[in-house]
């Protein structure tokens, strides 16, 4: 079940057509957060670990990709619907602010955390985050602009979308040299290039 075994099989000619993958569950155990809903929202790999962005959960969840051991890193920010989405840039992981007024940054090596203030108040601001080069882009859900984070300097900027309204786009993905945001209630796909 390890990645190494899968790579060996692939190297010998295996494909998804002739090798069955079997889904299974890893119980959360003590990390279940009192069975609340929307515990984490988004995941991103770094090295041999997977990091999960805290939505209602009080911590970042970390899963060791080899041993599948689960542990958590407590956050200093309390509340619900804090972040929605996480992406890696270099050795850092960035969480897109949903109700939080800051971006959560996790060092993938040391697992130390800090925040970057956005100075934007409100609920459900951005929904999803994607990397393009050394910059990260957050899809505007209720915000009036795309949030841009420089992954190296941690400076932020905004790209106005000139469309007001609620629940515009959810999720963002890089394809070639363009970023695409999925319309939720918006009547168009948002493209950033």
Tab-separated table of C-alpha atoms in Angstrom:
chain	number	residue	atom	x	y	z
A	1	UNK	CA	0.000	0.000	0.000
A	2	UNK	CA	2.973	2.296	-0.026
A	3	UNK	CA	3.823	4.759	-2.776
A	4	UNK	CA	7.082	2.871	-3.340
A	5	UNK	CA	5.186	-0.335	-4.143
A	6	UNK	CA	2.848	1.528	-6.472
A	7	UNK	CA	5.823	3.119	-8.277
A	8	UNK	CA	7.465	-0.288	-8.736
A	9	UNK	CA	4.252	-1.691	-10.197
A	10	UNK	CA	3.936	1.291	-12.543
A	11	UNK	CA	7.582	0.897	-13.633
A	12	UNK	CA	6.797	-2.711	-14.557
A	13	UNK	CA	3.904	-1.697	-16.801
A	14	UNK	CA	0.993	-1.563	-14.388
A	15	UNK	CA	-1.710	1.010	-14.997
A	16	UNK	CA	-5.021	1.954	-13.487
A	17	UNK	CA	-6.605	-0.384	-16.018
A	18	UNK	CA	-4.878	-3.479	-14.645
A	19	UNK	CA	-4.238	-2.624	-10.980
A	20	UNK	CA	-7.164	-2.134	-8.658
A	21	UNK	CA	-6.944	0.523	-5.987
A	22	UNK	CA	-8.912	-0.179	-2.871
A	23	UNK	CA	-10.221	2.713	-0.800
A	24	UNK	CA	-10.066	2.378	2.949
A	25	UNK	CA	-10.527	4.568	5.978
A	26	UNK	CA	-8.076	5.929	8.532
A	27	UNK	CA	-10.025	6.561	11.751
A	28	UNK	CA	-9.574	10.042	13.218
A	29	UNK	CA	-9.538	8.706	16.783
A	30	UNK	CA	-8.875	11.519	19.275
A	31	UNK	CA	-8.730	14.059	16.421
A	32	UNK	CA	-12.466	13.830	15.663
A	33	UNK	CA	-13.242	17.306	17.135
A	34	UNK	CA	-16.332	16.204	19.063
A	35	UNK	CA	-17.920	14.948	15.830
A	36	UNK	CA	-18.505	18.500	14.533
A	37	UNK	CA	-19.178	18.975	10.855
A	38	UNK	CA	-16.777	20.590	8.388
A	39	UNK	CA	-13.727	19.722	10.484
A	40	UNK	CA	-11.150	20.425	7.774
A	41	UNK	CA	-11.567	21.936	4.326
A	42	UNK	CA	-8.800	21.137	1.891
A	43	UNK	CA	-5.564	19.167	1.924
A	44	UNK	CA	-2.102	19.557	0.446
A	45	UNK	CA	0.976	17.316	0.426
A	46	UNK	CA	4.439	18.323	1.567
A	47	UNK	CA	7.355	15.906	1.644
A	48	UNK	CA	5.817	12.691	2.991
A	49	UNK	CA	3.023	14.431	4.905
A	50	UNK	CA	-0.481	15.622	4.102
A	51	UNK	CA	-1.707	18.820	5.781
A	52	UNK	CA	-5.415	19.605	6.242
A	53	UNK	CA	-6.749	23.184	6.591
A	54	UNK	CA	-8.812	23.775	9.767
A	55	UNK	CA	-12.373	24.869	9.024
A	56	UNK	CA	-14.251	24.183	12.288
A	57	UNK	CA	-11.376	22.137	13.736
A	58	UNK	CA	-9.115	23.778	16.339
A	59	UNK	CA	-5.967	22.433	14.669
A	60	UNK	CA	-4.184	21.618	11.429
A	61	UNK	CA	-4.397	17.876	10.840
A	62	UNK	CA	-1.202	16.150	9.655
A	63	UNK	CA	-1.057	12.624	8.251
A	64	UNK	CA	2.234	10.826	7.703
A	65	UNK	CA	2.007	9.461	4.149
A	66	UNK	CA	4.011	6.335	4.927
A	67	UNK	CA	2.926	5.266	8.423
A	68	UNK	CA	-0.528	6.930	8.163
A	69	UNK	CA	-0.062	8.228	11.712
A	70	UNK	CA	-2.370	11.160	12.442
A	71	UNK	CA	-1.506	14.110	14.634
A	72	UNK	CA	-2.605	17.698	14.981
A	73	UNK	CA	-0.981	21.103	15.374
A	74	UNK	CA	-3.110	23.444	17.529
A	75	UNK	CA	-4.105	26.800	16.006
A	76	UNK	CA	-4.149	30.029	17.935
A	77	UNK	CA	-7.294	31.260	16.173
A	78	UNK	CA	-10.595	29.911	17.456
A	79	UNK	CA	-13.962	29.877	15.761
A	80	UNK	CA	-15.791	28.215	12.932
A	81	UNK	CA	-15.329	28.399	9.182
A	82	UNK	CA	-11.809	29.788	9.551
A	83	UNK	CA	-10.081	28.661	6.351
A	84	UNK	CA	-11.258	27.006	3.122
A	85	UNK	CA	-8.493	25.383	1.121
A	86	UNK	CA	-4.742	24.887	1.464
A	87	UNK	CA	-1.899	24.916	-1.071
A	88	UNK	CA	1.855	24.457	-0.990
A	89	UNK	CA	4.369	26.990	-2.251
A	90	UNK	CA	8.011	26.131	-1.595
A	91	UNK	CA	8.295	24.721	1.917
A	92	UNK	CA	5.198	26.552	3.181
A	93	UNK	CA	1.500	25.739	3.123
A	94	UNK	CA	-1.031	28.573	2.902
A	95	UNK	CA	-4.700	28.413	3.972
A	96	UNK	CA	-7.274	30.579	2.205
A	97	UNK	CA	-9.209	32.825	4.646
A	98	UNK	CA	-12.932	32.102	4.688
A	99	UNK	CA	-14.216	33.715	7.902
A	100	UNK	CA	-10.721	34.320	9.292
A	101	UNK	CA	-9.249	37.769	8.691
A	102	UNK	CA	-5.826	36.241	8.108
A	103	UNK	CA	-4.015	33.664	6.004
A	104	UNK	CA	-2.684	30.689	7.962
A	105	UNK	CA	0.885	29.732	7.016
A	106	UNK	CA	2.446	26.408	8.053
A	107	UNK	CA	6.153	25.674	7.617
A	108	UNK	CA	6.217	22.189	6.104
A	109	UNK	CA	9.561	21.315	7.686
A	110	UNK	CA	9.237	22.679	11.228
A	111	UNK	CA	5.398	22.665	11.337
A	112	UNK	CA	5.487	26.080	12.992
A	113	UNK	CA	2.565	28.367	12.136
A	114	UNK	CA	2.000	32.077	11.758
A	115	UNK	CA	-0.601	34.267	10.107
A	116	UNK	CA	-0.626	37.066	7.544
A	117	UNK	CA	-3.269	39.722	8.149
A	118	UNK	CA	-5.518	40.488	5.169
A	119	UNK	CA	-7.228	43.517	6.701
A	120	UNK	CA	-10.483	42.385	5.090
A	121	UNK	CA	-13.402	41.736	7.388
A	122	UNK	CA	-16.525	39.723	6.664
A	123	UNK	CA	-17.642	36.161	6.273
A	124	UNK	CA	-17.037	33.656	3.500
A	125	UNK	CA	-14.466	35.814	1.719
A	126	UNK	CA	-12.417	33.338	-0.353
A	127	UNK	CA	-13.088	29.692	-1.203
A	128	UNK	CA	-10.101	27.762	-2.520
A	129	UNK	CA	-6.447	28.464	-3.238
A	130	UNK	CA	-4.050	27.552	-6.059
A	131	UNK	CA	-0.366	28.119	-6.796
A	132	UNK	CA	1.073	29.658	-9.946
A	133	UNK	CA	4.845	30.076	-9.819
A	134	UNK	CA	5.673	31.666	-6.467
A	135	UNK	CA	2.263	33.250	-6.005
A	136	UNK	CA	-0.950	31.876	-4.544
A	137	UNK	CA	-4.422	32.946	-5.648
A	138	UNK	CA	-7.664	32.661	-3.645
A	139	UNK	CA	-11.034	32.439	-5.407
A	140	UNK	CA	-13.466	35.217	-4.403
A	141	UNK	CA	-16.584	33.725	-2.872
A	142	UNK	CA	-18.069	36.843	-1.279
A	143	UNK	CA	-14.962	39.022	-1.571
A	144	UNK	CA	-14.856	41.592	-4.363
A	145	UNK	CA	-11.335	40.614	-5.435
A	146	UNK	CA	-8.961	37.717	-5.941
A	147	UNK	CA	-6.523	37.509	-3.017
A	148	UNK	CA	-2.902	37.164	-4.204
A	149	UNK	CA	-0.142	36.017	-1.828
A	150	UNK	CA	3.539	36.149	-2.680
A	151	UNK	CA	4.801	32.798	-1.381
A	152	UNK	CA	8.338	34.103	-0.855
A	153	UNK	CA	7.821	37.575	0.658
A	154	UNK	CA	4.331	36.848	2.103
A	155	UNK	CA	3.100	40.201	0.816
A	156	UNK	CA	-0.524	40.296	-0.288
A	157	UNK	CA	-2.332	42.134	-3.061
A	158	UNK	CA	-5.765	42.057	-4.645
A	159	UNK	CA	-7.112	41.753	-8.180
A	160	UNK	CA	-10.580	43.365	-8.401
A	161	UNK	CA	-13.193	41.287	-10.218
A	162	UNK	CA	-15.713	44.138	-10.588
A	163	UNK	CA	-18.650	41.892	-9.766
A	164	UNK	CA	-20.536	42.215	-6.516
A	165	UNK	CA	-22.761	39.600	-5.007
A	166	UNK	CA	-22.719	36.587	-2.776
A	167	UNK	CA	-21.227	33.168	-3.332
A	168	UNK	CA	-19.655	33.927	-6.711
A	169	UNK	CA	-16.901	31.317	-7.232
A	170	UNK	CA	-15.778	28.247	-5.329
A	171	UNK	CA	-12.493	26.519	-6.059
A	172	UNK	CA	-9.591	27.520	-8.267
A	173	UNK	CA	-7.214	25.507	-10.448
A	174	UNK	CA	-4.178	26.165	-12.617
A	175	UNK	CA	-4.282	24.957	-16.222
A	176	UNK	CA	-1.331	25.961	-18.388
A	177	UNK	CA	-0.669	29.613	-17.596
A	178	UNK	CA	-4.224	30.470	-16.507
A	179	UNK	CA	-6.202	30.062	-13.313
A	180	UNK	CA	-9.873	29.079	-13.511
A	181	UNK	CA	-12.489	29.621	-10.777
A	182	UNK	CA	-15.630	27.487	-10.734
A	183	UNK	CA	-18.902	29.453	-10.778
A	184	UNK	CA	-21.106	28.808	-7.775
A	185	UNK	CA	-23.799	31.483	-8.209
A	186	UNK	CA	-21.830	33.575	-10.723
A	187	UNK	CA	-23.019	33.438	-14.322
A	188	UNK	CA	-19.460	33.084	-15.654
A	189	UNK	CA	-16.185	31.257	-15.111
A	190	UNK	CA	-13.524	33.538	-13.692
A	191	UNK	CA	-10.202	33.318	-15.572
A	192	UNK	CA	-7.000	34.894	-14.233
A	193	UNK	CA	-4.123	35.249	-16.703
